[in-house]
Amino acid sequence: MGLFSTFFVGTEAKAQTAGPEIRLAQAVLPDDVPPPRRRPPARLRVTPYYTPDGVYPRYNPGPDAVRECNVAYVQEHRPSGTVITPHMSCYWRRG
């Protein structure tokens, strides 16, 4: 304690001076204070998980829709050799 008492012996306290403007403090009643704003709870975005089944576009085409499919054999070049495989493409049309 003796170390700190010798350190602060030579220091002087200085007060701040007020500027030329006059400021008045006003008391606020508890009824005048607005309630704190509450944020709405965060909403989670839910996206459905679809397994890829080759149907594009994925939407509800309506009750009268018909799915049209075209099937053809296509040559595919593979490391083991050229093979012929079926290839199907489908689309929706109004029924």
PDB file of C-alpha atoms in Angstrom:
ATOM      1  CA  MET A   1       0.000   0.000   0.000  1.00  0.00           C
ATOM      2  CA  GLY A   2       2.908   2.345   0.645  1.00  0.00           C
ATOM      3  CA  LEU A   3       3.967   2.081  -2.992  1.00  0.00           C
ATOM      4  CA  PHE A   4       0.609   3.273  -4.297  1.00  0.00           C
ATOM      5  CA  SER A   5       0.278   6.090  -1.787  1.00  0.00           C
ATOM      6  CA  THR A   6       3.595   7.637  -2.885  1.00  0.00           C
ATOM      7  CA  PHE A   7       2.595   7.337  -6.543  1.00  0.00           C
ATOM      8  CA  PHE A   8      -0.599   9.403  -6.242  1.00  0.00           C
ATOM      9  CA  VAL A   9       0.753  12.081  -3.900  1.00  0.00           C
ATOM     10  CA  GLY A  10       1.861  14.500  -6.597  1.00  0.00           C
ATOM     11  CA  THR A  11      -1.182  14.202  -8.880  1.00  0.00           C
ATOM     12  CA  GLU A  12      -3.934  16.772  -8.911  1.00  0.00           C
ATOM     13  CA  ALA A  13      -7.590  16.250  -9.713  1.00  0.00           C
ATOM     14  CA  LYS A  14      -8.896  18.406 -12.546  1.00  0.00           C
ATOM     15  CA  ALA A  15     -12.591  19.060 -13.092  1.00  0.00           C
ATOM     16  CA  GLN A  16     -14.153  19.451 -16.496  1.00  0.00           C
ATOM     17  CA  THR A  17     -15.514  22.865 -17.320  1.00  0.00           C
ATOM     18  CA  ALA A  18     -18.986  23.264 -18.722  1.00  0.00           C
ATOM     19  CA  GLY A  19     -19.402  24.670 -22.225  1.00  0.00           C
ATOM     20  CA  PRO A  20     -21.382  27.824 -23.053  1.00  0.00           C
ATOM     21  CA  GLU A  21     -24.667  25.920 -23.508  1.00  0.00           C
ATOM     22  CA  ILE A  22     -26.917  25.092 -20.610  1.00  0.00           C
ATOM     23  CA  ARG A  23     -28.180  21.550 -20.238  1.00  0.00           C
ATOM     24  CA  LEU A  24     -31.160  20.654 -18.103  1.00  0.00           C
ATOM     25  CA  ALA A  25     -31.849  17.195 -16.761  1.00  0.00           C
ATOM     26  CA  GLN A  26     -35.461  16.098 -16.760  1.00  0.00           C
ATOM     27  CA  ALA A  27     -36.881  13.252 -14.764  1.00  0.00           C
ATOM     28  CA  VAL A  28     -38.717  10.591 -16.755  1.00  0.00           C
ATOM     29  CA  LEU A  29     -41.681   8.858 -15.237  1.00  0.00           C
ATOM     30  CA  PRO A  30     -41.801   5.053 -15.584  1.00  0.00           C
ATOM     31  CA  ASP A  31     -45.118   5.372 -17.481  1.00  0.00           C
ATOM     32  CA  ASP A  32     -43.509   7.545 -20.174  1.00  0.00           C
ATOM     33  CA  VAL A  33     -40.828   5.008 -21.112  1.00  0.00           C
ATOM     34  CA  PRO A  34     -41.867   2.919 -24.142  1.00  0.00           C
ATOM     35  CA  PRO A  35     -41.546  -0.849 -23.735  1.00  0.00           C
ATOM     36  CA  PRO A  36     -38.481  -2.411 -25.352  1.00  0.00           C
ATOM     37  CA  ARG A  37     -39.024  -3.644 -28.905  1.00  0.00           C
ATOM     38  CA  ARG A  38     -39.298  -7.400 -29.251  1.00  0.00           C
ATOM     39  CA  ARG A  39     -38.018  -9.109 -32.350  1.00  0.00           C
ATOM     40  CA  PRO A  40     -40.198 -11.833 -33.806  1.00  0.00           C
ATOM     41  CA  PRO A  41     -38.722 -15.306 -33.429  1.00  0.00           C
ATOM     42  CA  ALA A  42     -36.485 -16.456 -36.251  1.00  0.00           C
ATOM     43  CA  ARG A  43     -38.237 -18.642 -38.807  1.00  0.00           C
ATOM     44  CA  LEU A  44     -36.575 -21.675 -40.261  1.00  0.00           C
ATOM     45  CA  ARG A  45     -36.768 -22.218 -44.002  1.00  0.00           C
ATOM     46  CA  VAL A  46     -37.961 -25.737 -44.738  1.00  0.00           C
ATOM     47  CA  THR A  47     -37.281 -27.187 -48.168  1.00  0.00           C
ATOM     48  CA  PRO A  48     -38.625 -30.596 -49.141  1.00  0.00           C
ATOM     49  CA  TYR A  49     -36.143 -33.292 -49.970  1.00  0.00           C
ATOM     50  CA  TYR A  50     -36.886 -35.043 -53.246  1.00  0.00           C
ATOM     51  CA  THR A  51     -35.041 -38.082 -54.429  1.00  0.00           C
ATOM     52  CA  PRO A  52     -33.997 -37.702 -58.053  1.00  0.00           C
ATOM     53  CA  ASP A  53     -36.298 -39.877 -60.125  1.00  0.00           C
ATOM     54  CA  GLY A  54     -35.767 -38.315 -63.553  1.00  0.00           C
ATOM     55  CA  VAL A  55     -39.027 -36.337 -63.651  1.00  0.00           C
ATOM     56  CA  TYR A  56     -38.488 -32.751 -64.772  1.00  0.00           C
ATOM     57  CA  PRO A  57     -39.914 -30.223 -64.087  1.00  0.00           C
ATOM     58  CA  ARG A  58     -41.098 -31.105 -60.605  1.00  0.00           C
ATOM     59  CA  TYR A  59     -44.479 -29.474 -60.208  1.00  0.00           C
ATOM     60  CA  ASN A  60     -48.111 -30.491 -60.049  1.00  0.00           C
ATOM     61  CA  PRO A  61     -49.310 -30.363 -63.678  1.00  0.00           C
ATOM     62  CA  GLY A  62     -52.993 -30.578 -62.722  1.00  0.00           C
ATOM     63  CA  PRO A  63     -55.700 -33.230 -62.594  1.00  0.00           C
ATOM     64  CA  ASP A  64     -56.030 -33.692 -66.370  1.00  0.00           C
ATOM     65  CA  ALA A  65     -52.323 -33.989 -67.180  1.00  0.00           C
ATOM     66  CA  VAL A  66     -50.889 -36.967 -69.033  1.00  0.00           C
ATOM     67  CA  ARG A  67     -47.271 -38.055 -68.930  1.00  0.00           C
ATOM     68  CA  GLU A  68     -45.843 -38.707 -72.385  1.00  0.00           C
ATOM     69  CA  CYS A  69     -42.678 -40.779 -72.651  1.00  0.00           C
ATOM     70  CA  ASN A  70     -40.454 -41.438 -75.652  1.00  0.00           C
ATOM     71  CA  VAL A  71     -38.220 -44.496 -75.598  1.00  0.00           C
ATOM     72  CA  ALA A  72     -35.327 -45.149 -77.960  1.00  0.00           C
ATOM     73  CA  TYR A  73     -32.197 -47.285 -78.028  1.00  0.00           C
ATOM     74  CA  VAL A  74     -28.982 -45.256 -77.917  1.00  0.00           C
ATOM     75  CA  GLN A  75     -25.377 -46.308 -78.470  1.00  0.00           C
ATOM     76  CA  GLU A  76     -23.103 -45.613 -75.538  1.00  0.00           C
ATOM     77  CA  HIS A  77     -19.330 -45.755 -75.880  1.00  0.00           C
ATOM     78  CA  ARG A  78     -17.850 -47.364 -72.779  1.00  0.00           C
ATOM     79  CA  PRO A  79     -14.312 -48.514 -71.951  1.00  0.00           C
ATOM     80  CA  SER A  80     -15.417 -52.118 -72.405  1.00  0.00           C
ATOM     81  CA  GLY A  81     -16.866 -51.349 -75.847  1.00  0.00           C
ATOM     82  CA  THR A  82     -19.922 -49.841 -77.511  1.00  0.00           C
ATOM     83  CA  VAL A  83     -23.238 -50.955 -76.026  1.00  0.00           C
ATOM     84  CA  ILE A  84     -26.871 -50.247 -76.896  1.00  0.00           C
ATOM     85  CA  THR A  85     -29.015 -49.035 -73.980  1.00  0.00           C
ATOM     86  CA  PRO A  86     -32.617 -47.833 -73.755  1.00  0.00           C
ATOM     87  CA  HIS A  87     -33.036 -44.073 -73.244  1.00  0.00           C
ATOM     88  CA  MET A  88     -36.353 -42.638 -72.029  1.00  0.00           C
ATOM     89  CA  SER A  89     -37.427 -38.985 -71.922  1.00  0.00           C
ATOM     90  CA  CYS A  90     -40.775 -37.914 -70.477  1.00  0.00           C
ATOM     91  CA  TYR A  91     -42.834 -34.731 -70.328  1.00  0.00           C
ATOM     92  CA  TRP A  92     -46.289 -33.652 -69.176  1.00  0.00           C
ATOM     93  CA  ARG A  93     -49.066 -32.584 -71.522  1.00  0.00           C
ATOM     94  CA  ARG A  94     -52.610 -31.491 -70.858  1.00  0.00           C
ATOM     95  CA  GLY A  95     -55.113 -34.314 -71.230  1.00  0.00           C
TER      96      GLY A  95
END
